[in-house]
């Protein structure tokens, strides 16, 4: 699955209406909402948007006729096989009515052109995990987990060592769990969100 490498903007004019697409990669729904709040223009006629984050998606026509803005933007995201992406298309009305078909083409087309022009990267699904590590094992376990593409989210020191919160690429979840146990001779157990209690 692909996502965007970084935020990207794309302007165009259609029958005297100005359209500006803002698109960006997002990790979750909160980040998508924050992006929309930051990029929406209160002086514009409409701020229409859509996002896709895995199986979760949302869209808004923001006052345009139902189905003429948000859904075409979402179709542009899905049509290009993108995930973890938000797109906002801002419109300043230019005095010429576009009709339902024209609006769908304008919003969907502006979103599609922005997404097509934006740089893409592979989206790697991550699994959130926690592991308690003794001081003696800390440097080695961090180095070995890093070799699997682990992202270290938080490190809290305790009397005997540290509690690590990490994101591990989904495809190496079992390998990371085994590595944590092997490197520490069974003293540390890597647990992932959603694991059943032991």
Coordinates of N, CA and C in Angstrom, one line a residue:
X1 N 0.9 -1.2 0.0 CA 0.0 0.0 0.0 C 0.9 1.2 0.0
X2 N 0.5 2.3 -0.7 CA 1.2 3.5 -0.8 C 0.6 4.6 0.0
X3 N 1.4 5.6 0.4 CA 0.9 6.8 1.0 C 1.8 7.9 0.5
X4 N 1.5 9.1 0.9 CA 2.3 10.3 0.4 C 3.5 10.5 1.3
X5 N 4.6 11.0 0.6 CA 5.8 11.2 1.3 C 5.7 12.4 2.2
X6 N 5.0 13.4 1.8 CA 4.9 14.7 2.5 C 3.6 15.4 2.0
X7 N 3.2 16.5 2.7 CA 2.1 17.3 2.2 C 2.4 17.9 0.8
X8 N 1.3 18.1 0.1 CA 1.4 18.7 -1.3 C 0.2 19.5 -1.6
X9 N 0.3 20.6 -2.3 CA -0.8 21.5 -2.7 C -0.9 21.6 -4.2
X10 N -2.1 21.7 -4.7 CA -2.3 21.8 -6.2 C -3.4 22.7 -6.4
X11 N -3.2 23.9 -7.1 CA -4.2 24.8 -7.5 C -4.7 24.6 -8.9
X12 N -6.0 25.0 -9.2 CA -6.4 25.1 -10.5 C -7.7 25.9 -10.6
X13 N -8.0 26.5 -11.8 CA -9.2 27.3 -12.0 C -10.1 26.6 -12.9
X14 N -11.4 26.5 -12.6 CA -12.4 25.9 -13.5 C -13.6 26.8 -13.6
X15 N -13.8 27.3 -14.8 CA -14.9 28.3 -15.0 C -15.0 29.4 -13.9
X16 N -13.9 30.0 -13.7 CA -13.8 31.1 -12.8 C -13.8 30.8 -11.3
X17 N -14.1 29.5 -11.0 CA -13.9 29.1 -9.6 C -12.5 28.7 -9.4
X18 N -11.9 29.1 -8.2 CA -10.6 28.6 -7.9 C -10.7 27.4 -7.0
X19 N -9.9 26.4 -7.2 CA -9.8 25.2 -6.4 C -8.4 25.0 -6.0
X20 N -8.2 24.6 -4.7 CA -6.9 24.4 -4.1 C -7.0 23.1 -3.3
X21 N -6.2 22.1 -3.8 CA -6.2 20.8 -3.1 C -5.0 20.8 -2.1
X22 N -5.2 20.4 -0.9 CA -4.2 20.2 0.1 C -4.3 18.7 0.4
X23 N -3.2 18.0 0.2 CA -3.2 16.5 0.6 C -1.9 16.2 1.4
X24 N -2.1 15.2 2.3 CA -1.0 14.9 3.2 C -1.1 13.4 3.7
X25 N 0.0 12.9 4.1 CA -0.1 11.6 4.8 C -0.5 11.8 6.3
X26 N -1.3 10.9 6.8 CA -1.7 11.0 8.2 C -1.6 9.6 8.9
X27 N -1.3 9.6 10.2 CA -1.2 8.3 10.9 C -2.6 7.8 11.4
X28 N -3.4 8.8 11.8 CA -4.7 8.4 12.4 C -5.8 9.5 12.2
X29 N -7.0 9.2 12.7 CA -8.1 10.1 12.5 C -7.8 11.5 13.1
X30 N -7.2 11.5 14.3 CA -6.9 12.8 15.0 C -6.0 13.6 14.2
X31 N -5.0 13.0 13.5 CA -4.1 13.8 12.7 C -4.8 14.3 11.4
X32 N -5.7 13.5 10.9 CA -6.5 14.0 9.7 C -7.3 15.2 10.1
X33 N -8.0 15.1 11.2 CA -8.8 16.2 11.7 C -8.0 17.5 11.9
X34 N -6.8 17.3 12.5 CA -5.9 18.4 12.8 C -5.5 19.1 11.5
X35 N -5.2 18.3 10.5 CA -4.8 18.8 9.2 C -5.9 19.6 8.6
X36 N -7.1 19.1 8.6 CA -8.3 19.8 8.0 C -8.5 21.1 8.7
X37 N -8.4 21.1 10.1 CA -8.6 22.3 10.8 C -7.6 23.4 10.5
X38 N -6.3 22.9 10.3 CA -5.2 23.9 10.0 C -5.3 24.4 8.5
X39 N -5.8 23.6 7.6 CA -5.7 24.0 6.2 C -7.0 24.6 5.7
X40 N -8.1 24.4 6.3 CA -9.4 24.9 5.9 C -9.3 26.5 5.9
X41 N -10.0 27.0 4.9 CA -10.0 28.5 4.7 C -11.4 29.0 5.0
X42 N -11.6 29.8 6.1 CA -12.9 30.3 6.4 C -13.5 31.3 5.4
X43 N -12.6 31.8 4.6 CA -13.0 32.8 3.6 C -13.5 32.1 2.3
X44 N -13.2 30.8 2.2 CA -13.6 30.1 1.0 C -15.1 29.8 1.0
X45 N -15.6 29.5 -0.2 CA -17.0 29.1 -0.3 C -17.3 27.7 0.3
X46 N -16.4 26.8 0.0 CA -16.5 25.4 0.5 C -15.1 24.8 0.8
X47 N -15.1 24.0 1.9 CA -13.9 23.2 2.2 C -14.3 21.8 2.3
X48 N -14.2 21.1 1.2 CA -14.6 19.7 1.0 C -13.4 18.8 1.2
X49 N -13.7 17.6 1.8 CA -12.5 16.7 2.1 C -12.9 15.3 2.2
X50 N -11.9 14.4 2.2 CA -12.0 13.0 2.5 C -10.7 12.5 3.0
X51 N -10.8 11.4 3.8 CA -9.6 10.7 4.2 C -9.8 9.2 4.2
X52 N -8.7 8.5 4.0 CA -8.7 7.0 4.1 C -7.6 6.6 5.0
X53 N -7.9 5.8 6.1 CA -6.9 5.3 7.0 C -7.3 3.8 7.2
X54 N -6.7 2.9 6.4 CA -7.1 1.5 6.5 C -8.5 1.4 6.1
X55 N -9.3 0.7 6.9 CA -10.7 0.5 6.6 C -11.6 1.7 7.0
X56 N -11.0 2.7 7.7 CA -11.8 3.8 8.1 C -11.7 4.9 7.1
X57 N -12.8 5.5 6.7 CA -12.8 6.6 5.8 C -13.9 7.6 6.2
X58 N -13.8 8.8 5.8 CA -14.8 9.9 6.0 C -14.7 10.8 4.9
X59 N -15.8 11.5 4.6 CA -15.8 12.6 3.6 C -16.9 13.6 3.9
X60 N -16.7 14.8 3.4 CA -17.7 15.9 3.6 C -17.8 16.7 2.3
X61 N -19.1 17.1 2.0 CA -19.4 17.9 0.9 C -19.4 19.4 1.3
X62 N -19.4 19.7 2.6 CA -19.4 21.1 3.1 C -20.3 22.0 2.4
X63 N -21.6 21.6 2.2 CA -22.6 22.5 1.6 C -22.8 22.4 0.1
X64 N -21.9 21.7 -0.5 CA -22.1 21.4 -2.0 C -23.2 20.3 -2.0
X65 N -23.9 20.2 -3.2 CA -24.9 19.2 -3.3 C -24.4 17.8 -2.9
X66 N -25.2 17.0 -2.2 CA -24.8 15.7 -1.7 C -24.1 14.8 -2.8
X67 N -22.9 14.3 -2.4 CA -22.2 13.3 -3.3 C -21.4 14.0 -4.4
X68 N -21.4 15.3 -4.4 CA -20.6 16.0 -5.6 C -19.2 16.4 -5.2
X69 N -18.8 16.3 -3.9 CA -17.5 16.7 -3.6 C -16.7 15.7 -2.8
X70 N -17.2 15.4 -1.5 CA -16.4 14.5 -0.7 C -16.2 13.1 -1.2
X71 N -17.3 12.5 -1.8 CA -17.2 11.2 -2.4 C -16.2 11.1 -3.6
X72 N -16.3 12.1 -4.5 CA -15.3 12.1 -5.6 C -13.8 12.2 -5.1
X73 N -13.7 13.0 -4.0 CA -12.3 13.1 -3.4 C -11.9 11.8 -2.9
X74 N -12.7 11.1 -2.2 CA -12.4 9.8 -1.6 C -12.1 8.8 -2.8
X75 N -12.9 8.9 -3.9 CA -12.7 8.0 -5.0 C -11.3 8.3 -5.6
X76 N -10.9 9.5 -5.6 CA -9.5 9.8 -6.1 C -8.4 9.2 -5.3
X77 N -8.6 9.2 -4.0 CA -7.7 8.5 -3.0 C -7.7 7.0 -3.3
X78 N -8.8 6.4 -3.3 CA -8.9 4.9 -3.5 C -8.5 4.5 -4.9
X79 N -8.8 5.4 -5.9 CA -8.5 5.1 -7.3 C -7.0 5.0 -7.6
X80 N -6.2 5.7 -6.7 CA -4.8 5.6 -6.9 C -4.1 4.7 -5.8
X81 N -4.9 3.9 -5.2 CA -4.4 2.9 -4.2 C -3.7 3.5 -3.1
X82 N -4.1 4.6 -2.5 CA -3.4 5.2 -1.4 C -4.1 5.0 -0.1
X83 N -3.3 5.0 0.9 CA -3.8 4.7 2.3 C -3.2 5.7 3.2
X84 N -3.8 6.0 4.4 CA -3.3 7.0 5.4 C -3.1 8.3 4.7
X85 N -4.1 8.8 4.0 CA -4.1 10.0 3.3 C -5.3 10.9 3.5
X86 N -5.1 12.2 3.6 CA -6.2 13.1 3.8 C -6.1 14.1 2.6
X87 N -7.3 14.5 2.0 CA -7.3 15.5 0.9 C -8.4 16.5 1.3
X88 N -8.0 17.8 1.2 CA -9.0 18.9 1.4 C -8.9 19.6 0.1
X89 N -10.1 19.9 -0.5 CA -10.2 20.7 -1.7 C -11.0 21.9 -1.4
X90 N -10.4 23.1 -1.4 CA -11.0 24.4 -1.1 C -11.5 25.0 -2.4
X91 N -12.7 25.6 -2.3 CA -13.3 26.2 -3.5 C -13.7 27.6 -3.2
X92 N -13.3 28.5 -4.1 CA -13.8 29.9 -4.1 C -14.7 30.1 -5.3
X93 N -16.0 30.3 -5.1 CA -16.9 30.3 -6.2 C -16.7 31.5 -7.1
X94 N -16.7 31.3 -8.4 CA -16.4 32.3 -9.3 C -17.6 32.9 -10.1
X95 N -18.8 32.5 -9.7 CA -20.0 33.1 -10.3 C -20.6 32.2 -11.4
X96 N -20.0 31.1 -11.8 CA -20.6 30.2 -12.8 C -20.9 28.9 -12.2
X97 N -22.2 28.5 -12.3 CA -22.6 27.2 -11.7 C -22.0 26.1 -12.5
X98 N -21.5 25.0 -11.9 CA -20.9 23.9 -12.6 C -21.8 22.7 -12.8
X99 N -22.9 22.7 -12.0 CA -23.8 21.5 -12.1 C -23.2 20.4 -11.4
X100 N -24.1 19.4 -11.1 CA -23.6 18.2 -10.3 C -22.4 17.5 -10.9
X101 N -22.6 17.2 -12.2 CA -21.5 16.5 -12.9 C -20.2 17.3 -12.9
X102 N -20.4 18.6 -13.2 CA -19.2 19.5 -13.2 C -18.5 19.6 -11.8
X103 N -19.3 19.6 -10.8 CA -18.7 19.6 -9.4 C -18.0 18.3 -9.1
X104 N -18.6 17.2 -9.5 CA -17.9 15.9 -9.3 C -16.6 15.9 -10.0
X105 N -16.6 16.3 -11.2 CA -15.3 16.3 -12.0 C -14.3 17.3 -11.4
X106 N -14.8 18.5 -11.0 CA -13.9 19.5 -10.5 C -13.2 19.0 -9.2
X107 N -14.0 18.5 -8.2 CA -13.5 18.1 -6.9 C -12.7 16.8 -7.1
X108 N -13.2 15.8 -7.8 CA -12.5 14.6 -7.9 C -11.2 14.8 -8.8
X109 N -11.4 15.6 -9.8 CA -10.2 15.8 -10.7 C -9.1 16.6 -10.0
X110 N -9.5 17.6 -9.3 CA -8.5 18.4 -8.6 C -7.7 17.5 -7.6
X111 N -8.5 16.7 -6.8 CA -7.9 15.8 -5.8 C -7.0 14.8 -6.6
X112 N -7.5 14.2 -7.7 CA -6.7 13.2 -8.4 C -5.4 13.8 -8.9
X113 N -5.4 15.0 -9.5 CA -4.2 15.6 -10.0 C -3.2 15.9 -8.9
X114 N -3.7 16.4 -7.8 CA -2.8 16.6 -6.6 C -2.1 15.3 -6.2
X115 N -2.9 14.3 -6.0 CA -2.4 13.0 -5.5 C -1.4 12.4 -6.6
X116 N -1.7 12.6 -7.8 CA -0.9 12.0 -8.9 C 0.5 12.7 -8.9
X117 N 0.5 14.1 -8.6 CA 1.7 14.8 -8.7 C 2.5 14.7 -7.4
X118 N 1.9 14.3 -6.3 CA 2.6 14.2 -5.0 C 3.5 13.0 -5.0
X119 N 4.6 13.2 -4.3 CA 5.6 12.0 -4.1 C 5.0 11.0 -3.2
X120 N 5.2 9.7 -3.6 CA 4.6 8.6 -2.8 C 5.7 7.7 -2.2
X121 N 5.3 7.1 -1.1 CA 6.2 6.1 -0.5 C 5.4 4.9 -0.1
X122 N 6.1 3.8 0.2 CA 5.3 2.6 0.6 C 4.9 2.8 2.1
X123 N 3.6 2.5 2.3 CA 3.1 2.6 3.7 C 3.3 1.3 4.4
X124 N 4.1 1.3 5.5 CA 4.3 0.0 6.2 C 3.5 0.0 7.5
X125 N 2.6 -1.0 7.6 CA 1.8 -1.1 8.8 C 2.7 -1.4 10.0
X126 N 2.4 -0.7 11.1 CA 3.2 -1.0 12.3 C 2.4 -1.5 13.5
X127 N 3.0 -2.3 14.3 CA 2.3 -2.9 15.5 C 3.0 -2.2 16.7
X128 N 2.1 -1.7 17.7 CA 2.6 -1.1 18.9 C 2.9 -2.1 20.0
X129 N 4.1 -2.1 20.6 CA 4.4 -3.0 21.6 C 5.1 -2.4 22.8
X130 N 5.2 -3.1 23.9 CA 5.9 -2.7 25.1 C 6.8 -3.8 25.6
X131 N 7.9 -3.4 26.1 CA 8.9 -4.4 26.7 C 9.6 -3.8 27.8
X132 N 9.8 -4.5 28.9 CA 10.6 -4.1 30.1 C 11.9 -4.8 29.9
X133 N 13.0 -3.9 30.0 CA 14.3 -4.4 29.8 C 15.3 -4.0 30.9
X134 N 16.1 -4.9 31.4 CA 17.1 -4.6 32.4 C 18.2 -3.7 31.8
X135 N 18.8 -2.9 32.7 CA 19.9 -2.1 32.2 C 21.0 -2.8 31.5
X136 N 21.3 -4.0 31.9 CA 22.4 -4.8 31.3 C 22.0 -5.2 29.8
X137 N 20.7 -5.3 29.5 CA 20.3 -5.8 28.2 C 19.9 -4.6 27.3
X138 N 19.7 -3.4 27.8 CA 19.1 -2.3 27.1 C 19.8 -1.9 25.8
X139 N 21.1 -1.7 25.8 CA 21.8 -1.3 24.6 C 21.6 -2.4 23.5
X140 N 21.8 -3.6 23.9 CA 21.8 -4.7 22.9 C 20.4 -4.9 22.3
X141 N 19.4 -4.9 23.2 CA 18.0 -5.1 22.7 C 17.6 -3.9 21.8
X142 N 18.0 -2.7 22.1 CA 17.6 -1.6 21.3 C 18.3 -1.7 19.9
X143 N 19.6 -2.1 19.9 CA 20.3 -2.2 18.6 C 19.7 -3.3 17.8
X144 N 19.3 -4.4 18.4 CA 18.8 -5.6 17.6 C 17.4 -5.3 17.1
X145 N 16.5 -4.6 17.9 CA 15.2 -4.2 17.5 C 15.3 -3.2 16.4
X146 N 16.2 -2.2 16.5 CA 16.4 -1.2 15.4 C 16.7 -1.8 14.1
X147 N 17.4 -3.0 14.1 CA 17.8 -3.6 12.8 C 16.6 -4.2 12.1
X148 N 15.4 -4.3 12.9 CA 14.2 -4.8 12.2 C 13.3 -3.7 11.8
X149 N 13.8 -2.4 11.9 CA 13.0 -1.3 11.5 C 12.1 -0.8 12.6
X150 N 12.4 -1.1 13.8 CA 11.6 -0.6 15.0 C 11.8 0.9 15.2
X151 N 10.7 1.5 15.5 CA 10.7 2.9 15.9 C 10.4 3.0 17.4
X152 N 11.3 3.7 18.1 CA 11.2 3.8 19.5 C 10.4 5.0 19.9
X153 N 9.2 4.8 20.5 CA 8.2 5.8 20.8 C 8.5 6.4 22.2
X154 N 8.8 5.6 23.2 CA 8.9 6.1 24.5 C 9.9 5.2 25.3
X155 N 10.6 5.8 26.2 CA 11.6 5.1 27.0 C 11.4 5.7 28.4
X156 N 10.9 4.8 29.4 CA 10.7 5.3 30.8 C 11.7 4.5 31.7
X157 N 12.6 5.2 32.3 CA 13.5 4.5 33.2 C 12.9 4.1 34.5
X158 N 13.1 2.9 35.0 CA 12.7 2.4 36.3 C 13.9 2.0 37.1
X159 N 13.7 1.5 38.3 CA 14.8 1.2 39.2 C 15.8 0.1 38.5
X160 N 15.2 -0.9 37.8 CA 16.0 -2.0 37.3 C 16.4 -1.9 35.8
X161 N 15.8 -0.9 35.1 CA 16.1 -0.8 33.7 C 15.2 0.2 33.0
X162 N 14.4 -0.2 32.0 CA 13.6 0.7 31.3 C 12.4 0.0 30.7
X163 N 11.3 0.7 30.6 CA 10.1 0.3 29.8 C 10.1 1.0 28.5
X164 N 10.1 0.2 27.4 CA 10.1 0.7 26.1 C 8.8 0.6 25.4
X165 N 8.3 1.6 24.7 CA 7.2 1.6 23.9 C 7.7 1.7 22.5
X166 N 7.4 0.7 21.6 CA 7.9 0.6 20.3 C 6.9 0.4 19.2
X167 N 7.2 0.8 18.0 CA 6.4 0.4 16.8 C 7.3 -0.5 16.0
X168 N 6.8 -1.7 15.7 CA 7.5 -2.7 14.9 C 6.7 -2.9 13.6
X169 N 7.4 -3.0 12.4 CA 6.7 -3.3 11.2 C 5.9 -4.6 11.4
X170 N 4.6 -4.6 11.0 CA 3.7 -5.7 11.2 C 4.3 -7.0 10.7
X171 N 5.0 -7.0 9.7 CA 5.5 -8.3 9.1 C 6.6 -8.9 9.9
X172 N 7.2 -8.2 10.9 CA 8.3 -8.8 11.7 C 7.9 -8.9 13.2
X173 N 6.6 -8.8 13.4 CA 6.1 -8.8 14.8 C 6.6 -10.1 15.6
X174 N 6.4 -11.3 15.0 CA 6.8 -12.5 15.7 C 8.3 -12.6 15.8
X175 N 9.0 -12.1 14.8 CA 10.5 -12.1 14.9 C 11.0 -11.2 16.0
X176 N 10.3 -10.0 16.1 CA 10.7 -9.1 17.2 C 10.4 -9.7 18.6
X177 N 9.3 -10.3 18.7 CA 9.0 -11.0 20.0 C 10.0 -12.0 20.4
X178 N 10.4 -12.9 19.4 CA 11.4 -13.9 19.6 C 12.8 -13.3 19.9
X179 N 13.1 -12.2 19.2 CA 14.4 -11.6 19.4 C 14.5 -11.0 20.9
X180 N 13.4 -10.4 21.3 CA 13.4 -9.8 22.7 C 13.7 -10.9 23.7
X181 N 13.0 -12.0 23.6 CA 13.2 -13.1 24.5 C 14.6 -13.7 24.4
X182 N 15.1 -13.9 23.2 CA 16.4 -14.6 23.0 C 17.5 -13.7 23.5
X183 N 17.5 -12.4 23.1 CA 18.6 -11.5 23.5 C 18.8 -11.4 25.0
X184 N 17.6 -11.5 25.7 CA 17.6 -11.4 27.2 C 17.5 -12.7 27.9
X185 N 17.7 -13.8 27.2 CA 17.6 -15.1 27.8 C 16.3 -15.3 28.5
X186 N 15.2 -14.8 28.0 CA 13.9 -14.9 28.5 C 13.5 -13.9 29.6
X187 N 14.4 -13.0 29.9 CA 14.1 -12.0 31.0 C 13.1 -11.0 30.5
X188 N 13.0 -10.7 29.2 CA 12.1 -9.7 28.7 C 11.1 -10.3 27.7
X189 N 9.9 -9.8 27.9 CA 8.8 -10.3 27.0 C 8.2 -9.1 26.2
X190 N 8.3 -9.2 24.9 CA 7.7 -8.1 24.1 C 6.2 -8.4 23.9
X191 N 5.3 -7.5 24.3 CA 3.9 -7.7 24.2 C 3.3 -6.6 23.3
X192 N 2.4 -7.0 22.4 CA 1.8 -6.1 21.5 C 0.4 -5.7 21.9
X193 N 0.0 -4.5 21.5 CA -1.4 -4.2 21.8 C -2.3 -5.2 21.1
X194 N -3.3 -5.7 21.9 CA -4.2 -6.7 21.4 C -3.8 -8.1 21.7
X195 N -2.6 -8.3 22.3 CA -2.2 -9.6 22.7 C -3.2 -10.1 23.8
X196 N -3.4 -11.4 23.9 CA -4.2 -11.9 25.0 C -3.3 -11.9 26.3
X197 N -3.9 -11.6 27.5 CA -3.1 -11.6 28.7 C -2.6 -13.0 29.0
X198 N -1.4 -13.1 29.5 CA -0.7 -14.4 29.8 C -1.1 -14.8 31.2

